[in-house]
PDB file of C-alpha atoms (C1' of nucleotides) in Angstrom:
ATOM      1  CA  MET A   1     -49.881  91.043 -74.007  1.00  0.00           C
ATOM      2  CA  LYS A   2     -48.513  90.690 -70.492  1.00  0.00           C
ATOM      3  CA  LEU A   3     -50.357  88.144 -68.379  1.00  0.00           C
ATOM      4  CA  THR A   4     -52.074  89.553 -65.285  1.00  0.00           C
ATOM      5  CA  LYS A   5     -53.137  88.207 -61.884  1.00  0.00           C
ATOM      6  CA  SER A   6     -56.448  86.780 -63.098  1.00  0.00           C
ATOM      7  CA  ASP A   7     -54.700  84.764 -65.832  1.00  0.00           C
ATOM      8  CA  PHE A   8     -52.908  82.757 -63.147  1.00  0.00           C
ATOM      9  CA  ASN A   9     -55.998  81.848 -61.135  1.00  0.00           C
ATOM     10  CA  LEU A  10     -55.728  78.190 -62.136  1.00  0.00           C
ATOM     11  CA  SER A  11     -55.314  74.784 -60.541  1.00  0.00           C
ATOM     12  CA  CYS A  12     -51.890  73.203 -60.903  1.00  0.00           C
ATOM     13  CA  ILE A  13     -52.835  70.950 -63.839  1.00  0.00           C
ATOM     14  CA  GLU A  14     -54.808  73.723 -65.546  1.00  0.00           C
ATOM     15  CA  MET A  15     -51.710  75.896 -65.297  1.00  0.00           C
ATOM     16  CA  GLY A  16     -49.444  73.145 -66.618  1.00  0.00           C
ATOM     17  CA  HIS A  17     -51.570  73.157 -69.764  1.00  0.00           C
ATOM     18  CA  PHE A  18     -52.141  76.903 -69.897  1.00  0.00           C
ATOM     19  CA  LEU A  19     -48.449  77.808 -69.756  1.00  0.00           C
ATOM     20  CA  LEU A  20     -47.573  75.834 -72.898  1.00  0.00           C
ATOM     21  CA  GLY A  21     -47.149  78.264 -75.782  1.00  0.00           C
ATOM     22  CA  LYS A  22     -46.886  81.298 -73.471  1.00  0.00           C
ATOM     23  CA  VAL A  23     -43.795  83.489 -73.652  1.00  0.00           C
ATOM     24  CA  LEU A  24     -41.440  83.885 -70.698  1.00  0.00           C
ATOM     25  CA  VAL A  25     -39.767  87.299 -70.746  1.00  0.00           C
ATOM     26  CA  ARG A  26     -36.614  88.220 -68.838  1.00  0.00           C
ATOM     27  CA  ARG A  27     -35.099  91.716 -68.580  1.00  0.00           C
ATOM     28  CA  LEU A  28     -31.470  91.595 -67.475  1.00  0.00           C
ATOM     29  CA  GLU A  29     -29.728  94.233 -65.375  1.00  0.00           C
ATOM     30  CA  ASN A  30     -28.358  95.814 -68.563  1.00  0.00           C
ATOM     31  CA  ASN A  31     -31.909  96.009 -70.012  1.00  0.00           C
ATOM     32  CA  VAL A  32     -31.289  93.276 -72.563  1.00  0.00           C
ATOM     33  CA  ILE A  33     -34.559  91.424 -73.203  1.00  0.00           C
ATOM     34  CA  ILE A  34     -34.693  87.651 -73.564  1.00  0.00           C
ATOM     35  CA  LYS A  35     -37.848  85.805 -74.657  1.00  0.00           C
ATOM     36  CA  GLY A  36     -38.624  82.106 -74.895  1.00  0.00           C
ATOM     37  CA  LYS A  37     -41.795  80.147 -75.617  1.00  0.00           C
ATOM     38  CA  ILE A  38     -42.687  77.570 -72.966  1.00  0.00           C
ATOM     39  CA  VAL A  39     -42.823  74.155 -74.646  1.00  0.00           C
ATOM     40  CA  GLU A  40     -42.619  71.736 -71.698  1.00  0.00           C
ATOM     41  CA  THR A  41     -44.058  71.794 -68.152  1.00  0.00           C
ATOM     42  CA  GLU A  42     -44.404  69.496 -65.143  1.00  0.00           C
ATOM     43  CA  CYS A  43     -46.947  69.691 -62.331  1.00  0.00           C
ATOM     44  CA  TYR A  44     -46.082  69.191 -58.663  1.00  0.00           C
ATOM     45  CA  LEU A  45     -49.373  68.849 -56.850  1.00  0.00           C
ATOM     46  CA  GLY A  46     -48.421  69.494 -53.230  1.00  0.00           C
ATOM     47  CA  GLY A  47     -49.624  67.549 -50.187  1.00  0.00           C
ATOM     48  CA  ILE A  48     -50.578  64.265 -51.855  1.00  0.00           C
ATOM     49  CA  ASP A  49     -47.746  64.244 -54.421  1.00  0.00           C
ATOM     50  CA  LYS A  50     -44.765  62.215 -53.199  1.00  0.00           C
ATOM     51  CA  ALA A  51     -42.440  63.924 -55.691  1.00  0.00           C
ATOM     52  CA  SER A  52     -43.351  67.427 -54.511  1.00  0.00           C
ATOM     53  CA  HIS A  53     -41.211  69.448 -52.116  1.00  0.00           C
ATOM     54  CA  SER A  54     -44.451  70.186 -50.277  1.00  0.00           C
ATOM     55  CA  PHE A  55     -45.487  66.523 -49.940  1.00  0.00           C
ATOM     56  CA  GLY A  56     -47.333  65.848 -46.700  1.00  0.00           C
ATOM     57  CA  GLY A  57     -47.772  69.565 -46.099  1.00  0.00           C
ATOM     58  CA  ARG A  58     -44.051  70.238 -45.641  1.00  0.00           C
ATOM     59  CA  ARG A  59     -43.664  74.003 -45.634  1.00  0.00           C
ATOM     60  CA  THR A  60     -40.192  75.431 -45.107  1.00  0.00           C
ATOM     61  CA  ALA A  61     -38.151  78.501 -46.022  1.00  0.00           C
ATOM     62  CA  ARG A  62     -37.069  76.791 -49.258  1.00  0.00           C
ATOM     63  CA  ASN A  63     -40.523  75.963 -50.637  1.00  0.00           C
ATOM     64  CA  GLU A  64     -42.442  78.935 -49.219  1.00  0.00           C
ATOM     65  CA  ALA A  65     -43.077  80.243 -52.761  1.00  0.00           C
ATOM     66  CA  MET A  66     -45.159  77.135 -53.492  1.00  0.00           C
ATOM     67  CA  PHE A  67     -47.640  78.434 -50.900  1.00  0.00           C
ATOM     68  CA  MET A  68     -47.690  82.014 -52.143  1.00  0.00           C
ATOM     69  CA  PRO A  69     -50.398  83.432 -54.474  1.00  0.00           C
ATOM     70  CA  ALA A  70     -50.735  81.975 -57.978  1.00  0.00           C
ATOM     71  CA  GLY A  71     -48.150  83.450 -60.320  1.00  0.00           C
ATOM     72  CA  THR A  72     -45.261  83.541 -57.833  1.00  0.00           C
ATOM     73  CA  ALA A  73     -41.814  82.324 -58.946  1.00  0.00           C
ATOM     74  CA  TYR A  74     -40.383  79.375 -57.028  1.00  0.00           C
ATOM     75  CA  VAL A  75     -36.652  79.039 -57.723  1.00  0.00           C
ATOM     76  CA  TYR A  76     -34.618  76.404 -55.876  1.00  0.00           C
ATOM     77  CA  MET A  77     -31.142  74.919 -56.106  1.00  0.00           C
ATOM     78  CA  THR A  78     -30.707  71.294 -57.064  1.00  0.00           C
ATOM     79  CA  TYR A  79     -27.645  69.014 -57.151  1.00  0.00           C
ATOM     80  CA  GLY A  80     -25.699  71.754 -55.438  1.00  0.00           C
ATOM     81  CA  MET A  81     -25.088  73.630 -58.672  1.00  0.00           C
ATOM     82  CA  TYR A  82     -28.233  74.134 -60.731  1.00  0.00           C
ATOM     83  CA  TYR A  83     -31.522  76.001 -60.384  1.00  0.00           C
ATOM     84  CA  CYS A  84     -35.078  75.058 -61.333  1.00  0.00           C
ATOM     85  CA  PHE A  85     -37.846  77.596 -62.008  1.00  0.00           C
ATOM     86  CA  ASN A  86     -41.507  76.983 -61.117  1.00  0.00           C
ATOM     87  CA  ILE A  87     -44.695  79.043 -61.060  1.00  0.00           C
ATOM     88  CA  SER A  88     -47.124  78.612 -58.162  1.00  0.00           C
ATOM     89  CA  SER A  89     -50.761  77.751 -58.854  1.00  0.00           C
ATOM     90  CA  LYS A  90     -53.877  78.714 -56.884  1.00  0.00           C
ATOM     91  CA  GLU A  91     -53.702  75.378 -55.072  1.00  0.00           C
ATOM     92  CA  LEU A  92     -51.776  75.482 -51.803  1.00  0.00           C
ATOM     93  CA  GLY A  93     -48.275  74.060 -52.145  1.00  0.00           C
ATOM     94  CA  ALA A  94     -48.722  73.200 -55.824  1.00  0.00           C
ATOM     95  CA  ALA A  95     -46.562  74.603 -58.630  1.00  0.00           C
ATOM     96  CA  VAL A  96     -45.579  74.047 -62.258  1.00  0.00           C
ATOM     97  CA  LEU A  97     -41.954  73.402 -63.210  1.00  0.00           C
ATOM     98  CA  ILE A  98     -40.883  75.045 -66.471  1.00  0.00           C
ATOM     99  CA  ARG A  99     -38.800  72.381 -68.201  1.00  0.00           C
ATOM    100  CA  SER A 100     -37.930  73.869 -71.578  1.00  0.00           C
ATOM    101  CA  LEU A 101     -38.203  76.952 -73.765  1.00  0.00           C
ATOM    102  CA  GLU A 102     -37.963  77.697 -77.449  1.00  0.00           C
ATOM    103  CA  PRO A 103     -35.648  80.744 -77.682  1.00  0.00           C
ATOM    104  CA  ILE A 104     -37.362  83.661 -79.457  1.00  0.00           C
ATOM    105  CA  GLN A 105     -35.403  86.809 -78.662  1.00  0.00           C
ATOM    106  CA  GLY A 106     -31.942  87.558 -77.251  1.00  0.00           C
ATOM    107  CA  ILE A 107     -30.636  84.223 -78.507  1.00  0.00           C
ATOM    108  CA  GLU A 108     -27.023  85.465 -78.609  1.00  0.00           C
ATOM    109  CA  LYS A 109     -27.274  86.565 -74.970  1.00  0.00           C
ATOM    110  CA  ILE A 110     -28.674  83.176 -73.957  1.00  0.00           C
ATOM    111  CA  GLU A 111     -25.772  81.502 -75.729  1.00  0.00           C
ATOM    112  CA  GLU A 112     -23.287  83.787 -73.990  1.00  0.00           C
ATOM    113  CA  LEU A 113     -24.747  83.002 -70.548  1.00  0.00           C
ATOM    114  CA  ARG A 114     -24.730  79.258 -71.278  1.00  0.00           C
ATOM    115  CA  LYS A 115     -21.139  79.272 -72.517  1.00  0.00           C
ATOM    116  CA  MET A 116     -19.950  81.190 -69.454  1.00  0.00           C
ATOM    117  CA  LYS A 117     -20.972  78.288 -67.213  1.00  0.00           C
ATOM    118  CA  MET A 118     -19.135  75.634 -69.193  1.00  0.00           C
ATOM    119  CA  LYS A 119     -15.666  74.284 -68.477  1.00  0.00           C
ATOM    120  CA  ASN A 120     -14.906  72.870 -71.881  1.00  0.00           C
ATOM    121  CA  LYS A 121     -15.061  75.962 -74.116  1.00  0.00           C
ATOM    122  CA  ILE A 122     -14.573  73.875 -77.241  1.00  0.00           C
ATOM    123  CA  SER A 123     -17.839  71.923 -77.042  1.00  0.00           C
ATOM    124  CA  ALA A 124     -19.503  75.175 -75.979  1.00  0.00           C
ATOM    125  CA  LYS A 125     -18.966  76.535 -79.484  1.00  0.00           C
ATOM    126  CA  LYS A 126     -21.280  73.980 -81.023  1.00  0.00           C
ATOM    127  CA  PHE A 127     -24.596  75.127 -79.509  1.00  0.00           C
ATOM    128  CA  LYS A 128     -27.694  74.632 -81.597  1.00  0.00           C
ATOM    129  CA  THR A 129     -30.543  77.029 -80.775  1.00  0.00           C
ATOM    130  CA  THR A 130     -32.649  74.057 -79.689  1.00  0.00           C
ATOM    131  CA  GLU A 131     -30.017  73.050 -77.141  1.00  0.00           C
ATOM    132  CA  LEU A 132     -29.919  76.388 -75.328  1.00  0.00           C
ATOM    133  CA  CYS A 133     -33.028  76.005 -73.130  1.00  0.00           C
ATOM    134  CA  ASN A 134     -34.055  72.338 -73.482  1.00  0.00           C
ATOM    135  CA  GLY A 135     -33.903  71.516 -69.772  1.00  0.00           C
ATOM    136  CA  PRO A 136     -35.096  73.080 -66.491  1.00  0.00           C
ATOM    137  CA  SER A 137     -31.635  74.176 -65.342  1.00  0.00           C
ATOM    138  CA  LYS A 138     -30.385  75.085 -68.809  1.00  0.00           C
ATOM    139  CA  LEU A 139     -33.147  77.678 -69.144  1.00  0.00           C
ATOM    140  CA  CYS A 140     -32.302  79.110 -65.733  1.00  0.00           C
ATOM    141  CA  ILE A 141     -28.683  79.556 -66.834  1.00  0.00           C
ATOM    142  CA  GLY A 142     -29.722  80.983 -70.213  1.00  0.00           C
ATOM    143  CA  LEU A 143     -32.088  83.539 -68.657  1.00  0.00           C
ATOM    144  CA  ASP A 144     -29.960  84.146 -65.549  1.00  0.00           C
ATOM    145  CA  ILE A 145     -32.730  82.973 -63.231  1.00  0.00           C
ATOM    146  CA  ARG A 146     -31.269  82.331 -59.786  1.00  0.00           C
ATOM    147  CA  LYS A 147     -32.602  81.880 -56.294  1.00  0.00           C
ATOM    148  CA  ASP A 148     -30.997  85.079 -55.029  1.00  0.00           C
ATOM    149  CA  ASN A 149     -32.486  87.292 -57.736  1.00  0.00           C
ATOM    150  CA  LEU A 150     -35.919  85.905 -58.596  1.00  0.00           C
ATOM    151  CA  ASN A 151     -37.223  83.447 -55.997  1.00  0.00           C
ATOM    152  CA  ARG A 152     -40.632  84.523 -54.637  1.00  0.00           C
ATOM    153  CA  VAL A 153     -41.137  87.386 -57.083  1.00  0.00           C
ATOM    154  CA  ASP A 154     -44.658  88.060 -58.325  1.00  0.00           C
ATOM    155  CA  LEU A 155     -44.615  87.536 -62.106  1.00  0.00           C
ATOM    156  CA  CYS A 156     -47.366  90.149 -62.514  1.00  0.00           C
ATOM    157  CA  GLU A 157     -45.742  92.904 -60.437  1.00  0.00           C
ATOM    158  CA  ASN A 158     -42.191  92.737 -61.654  1.00  0.00           C
ATOM    159  CA  ASP A 159     -40.111  94.193 -64.478  1.00  0.00           C
ATOM    160  CA  MET A 160     -37.335  91.567 -64.459  1.00  0.00           C
ATOM    161  CA  LEU A 161     -39.407  88.450 -65.188  1.00  0.00           C
ATOM    162  CA  TRP A 162     -42.938  88.068 -66.528  1.00  0.00           C
ATOM    163  CA  LEU A 163     -45.164  86.189 -69.003  1.00  0.00           C
ATOM    164  CA  GLU A 164     -46.831  87.252 -72.229  1.00  0.00           C
ATOM    165  CA  SER A 165     -49.322  85.664 -74.573  1.00  0.00           C
ATOM    166  CA  PRO A 166     -47.706  85.008 -77.966  1.00  0.00           C
ATOM    167  CA  ILE A 167     -48.180  87.404 -80.913  1.00  0.00           C
ATOM    168  CA  ASP A 168     -49.175  84.558 -83.192  1.00  0.00           C
ATOM    169  CA  GLU A 169     -51.235  81.967 -81.316  1.00  0.00           C
ATOM    170  CA  THR A 170     -50.286  78.858 -83.244  1.00  0.00           C
ATOM    171  CA  ASP A 171     -52.228  75.678 -82.567  1.00  0.00           C
ATOM    172  CA  PHE A 172     -50.359  72.682 -81.211  1.00  0.00           C
ATOM    173  CA  THR A 173     -50.899  69.112 -80.068  1.00  0.00           C
ATOM    174  CA  LEU A 174     -50.259  68.375 -76.415  1.00  0.00           C
ATOM    175  CA  VAL A 175     -48.379  65.273 -75.258  1.00  0.00           C
ATOM    176  CA  THR A 176     -49.101  64.019 -71.724  1.00  0.00           C
ATOM    177  CA  CYS A 177     -46.607  61.676 -70.043  1.00  0.00           C
ATOM    178  CA  ALA A 178     -44.686  60.821 -66.866  1.00  0.00           C
ATOM    179  CA  ARG A 179     -42.379  63.302 -65.128  1.00  0.00           C
ATOM    180  CA  ILE A 180     -38.595  63.098 -65.227  1.00  0.00           C
ATOM    181  CA  GLY A 181     -35.950  62.567 -62.557  1.00  0.00           C
ATOM    182  CA  ILE A 182     -38.235  61.555 -59.678  1.00  0.00           C
ATOM    183  CA  ALA A 183     -37.920  57.753 -59.706  1.00  0.00           C
ATOM    184  CA  SER A 184     -36.861  57.658 -56.047  1.00  0.00           C
ATOM    185  CA  CYS A 185     -40.277  58.818 -54.854  1.00  0.00           C
ATOM    186  CA  GLY A 186     -41.802  55.485 -55.864  1.00  0.00           C
ATOM    187  CA  GLU A 187     -43.508  54.118 -58.971  1.00  0.00           C
ATOM    188  CA  GLU A 188     -46.997  55.309 -58.239  1.00  0.00           C
ATOM    189  CA  TRP A 189     -46.205  59.000 -58.293  1.00  0.00           C
ATOM    190  CA  ALA A 190     -43.258  58.763 -60.683  1.00  0.00           C
ATOM    191  CA  ASN A 191     -45.630  57.367 -63.317  1.00  0.00           C
ATOM    192  CA  LYS A 192     -48.456  59.885 -62.972  1.00  0.00           C
ATOM    193  CA  PRO A 193     -49.176  61.720 -66.246  1.00  0.00           C
ATOM    194  CA  LEU A 194     -48.073  65.148 -65.011  1.00  0.00           C
ATOM    195  CA  ARG A 195     -45.575  66.211 -67.695  1.00  0.00           C
ATOM    196  CA  PHE A 196     -46.877  68.100 -70.713  1.00  0.00           C
ATOM    197  CA  TYR A 197     -45.112  69.181 -73.878  1.00  0.00           C
ATOM    198  CA  ILE A 198     -45.751  70.497 -77.354  1.00  0.00           C
ATOM    199  CA  TYR A 199     -45.780  67.653 -79.859  1.00  0.00           C
ATOM    200  CA  GLN A 200     -42.895  67.738 -82.329  1.00  0.00           C
ATOM    201  CA  ASN A 201     -41.280  70.804 -80.814  1.00  0.00           C
ATOM    202  CA  LEU A 202     -37.507  70.413 -81.126  1.00  0.00           C
ATOM    203  CA  ASN A 203     -36.759  72.216 -77.839  1.00  0.00           C
ATOM    204  CA  VAL A 204     -38.382  69.593 -75.607  1.00  0.00           C
ATOM    205  CA  SER A 205     -35.861  68.073 -73.173  1.00  0.00           C
ATOM    206  CA  LYS A 206     -36.945  64.446 -73.559  1.00  0.00           C
ATOM    207  CA  ARG A 207     -39.516  62.947 -75.893  1.00  0.00           C
ATOM    208  CA  ASP A 208     -41.707  60.144 -74.593  1.00  0.00           C
ATOM    209  CA  LYS A 209     -42.150  58.013 -77.712  1.00  0.00           C
ATOM    210  CA  LYS A 210     -44.550  55.617 -76.068  1.00  0.00           C
ATOM    211  CA  ALA A 211     -46.843  58.460 -75.020  1.00  0.00           C
ATOM    212  CA  GLU A 212     -46.571  59.981 -78.495  1.00  0.00           C
ATOM    213  CA  LYS A 213     -47.443  56.724 -80.201  1.00  0.00           C
ATOM    214  CA  TYR A 214     -50.513  56.284 -78.013  1.00  0.00           C
ATOM    215  CA  MET A 215     -51.566  59.871 -78.612  1.00  0.00           C
ATOM    216  CA  GLU A 216     -51.144  59.469 -82.374  1.00  0.00           C
ATOM    217  CA  SER A 217     -53.314  56.348 -82.324  1.00  0.00           C
ATOM    218  CA  ILE A 218     -56.285  58.188 -80.828  1.00  0.00           C
ATOM    219  CA  THR A 219     -56.007  61.730 -82.249  1.00  0.00           C
ATOM    220  CA  LEU A 220     -54.299  61.663 -85.622  1.00  0.00           C
TER     221      LEU A 220
ATOM    222  C1'  DG B   1     -23.929  69.536 -35.394  1.00  0.00           C
ATOM    223  C1'  DA B   2     -23.817  65.583 -38.665  1.00  0.00           C
ATOM    224  C1'  DC B   3     -25.094  63.539 -42.766  1.00  0.00           C
ATOM    225  C1'  DA B   4     -27.413  61.729 -46.913  1.00  0.00           C
ATOM    226  C1'  DC B   5     -29.335  63.298 -50.998  1.00  0.00           C
ATOM    227  C1'  DG B   6     -31.240  65.426 -55.025  1.00  0.00           C
ATOM    228  C1'  DA B   7     -37.611  68.042 -60.002  1.00  0.00           C
ATOM    229  C1'  DT B   8     -29.573  67.988 -63.593  1.00  0.00           C
ATOM    230  C1'  DT B   9     -25.962  68.629 -66.688  1.00  0.00           C
ATOM    231  C1'  DA B  10     -21.594  68.167 -69.105  1.00  0.00           C
ATOM    232  C1'  DA B  11     -17.887  65.429 -69.866  1.00  0.00           C
ATOM    233  C1'  DC B  12     -16.384  61.158 -70.151  1.00  0.00           C
ATOM    234  C1'  DT B  13     -15.706  55.893 -72.293  1.00  0.00           C
TER     235       DT B  13
ATOM    236  C1'  DG C   1     -24.326  54.624 -72.025  1.00  0.00           C
ATOM    237  C1'  DT C   2     -22.008  56.045 -67.465  1.00  0.00           C
ATOM    238  C1'  DT C   3     -20.550  59.156 -63.933  1.00  0.00           C
ATOM    239  C1'  DA C   4     -18.442  63.179 -61.523  1.00  0.00           C
ATOM    240  C1'  DA C   5     -19.513  67.646 -60.028  1.00  0.00           C
ATOM    241  C1'  DT C   6     -21.026  70.293 -55.748  1.00  0.00           C
ATOM    242  C1'  DC C   7     -23.715  72.378 -51.730  1.00  0.00           C
ATOM    243  C1'  DG C   8     -28.251  73.878 -49.744  1.00  0.00           C
ATOM    244  C1'  DT C   9     -31.678  71.581 -47.369  1.00  0.00           C
ATOM    245  C1'  DG C  10     -34.440  68.356 -44.630  1.00  0.00           C
ATOM    246  C1'  DT C  11     -34.134  65.160 -41.067  1.00  0.00           C
ATOM    247  C1'  DC C  12     -32.584  63.185 -37.100  1.00  0.00           C
ATOM    248  C1'  DG C  13     -30.004  63.284 -32.757  1.00  0.00           C
TER     249       DG C  13
END
DNA sequence: GACACGATTAACT
DNA sequence: GTTAATCGTGTCG
């Protein structure tokens, strides 16, 4: 079932939780369909969040999608060569970064897109399925999500990129931990528990063993 | 206009 | 474990 406008009417943290287990669907120009289950998310809260592009109310051409209605794609370039894909929440300037997917459909196409970007074609032959989309920029390469094709699109009113609820809703345990790659914004916000992932899923970009151990001690 | 710097990744040692 | 790659963007002058 395709998710609709009302499904996205969530706060940033609610959406970070809600998106786990949902299926991201991409239709390429040649009508090939790629699907991946979201297994890792990060929340960027907006005004108060030092790690957010919209910290302090900064609103520019780049981050405009963070201020658009919930369920809008925010795609930006990072390190001059990679893209990251986010989904805006109902909170102004707040969005959820999609950090990793478990490939479900079109796996060969994902692999092809990933290999195309690599210089060393020898190591490119050794891809495991779990290494295809286990990082925010890897999944953008694997699903051909770029700023020039999908930034600011409405994920409910679009036939190139959308979300679906999974056919088989399997239960999972959620791990909550610190976000990745934002140390320069200062300890306070770098350490906030705003990254979420599916416990024991092999497609997660980075496990947080300390967070897992703590979680195990109180829930298992 | 200039300039420092990434919400990362792949290729090294 | 360490580091080069690579350029759009925000910030300041």
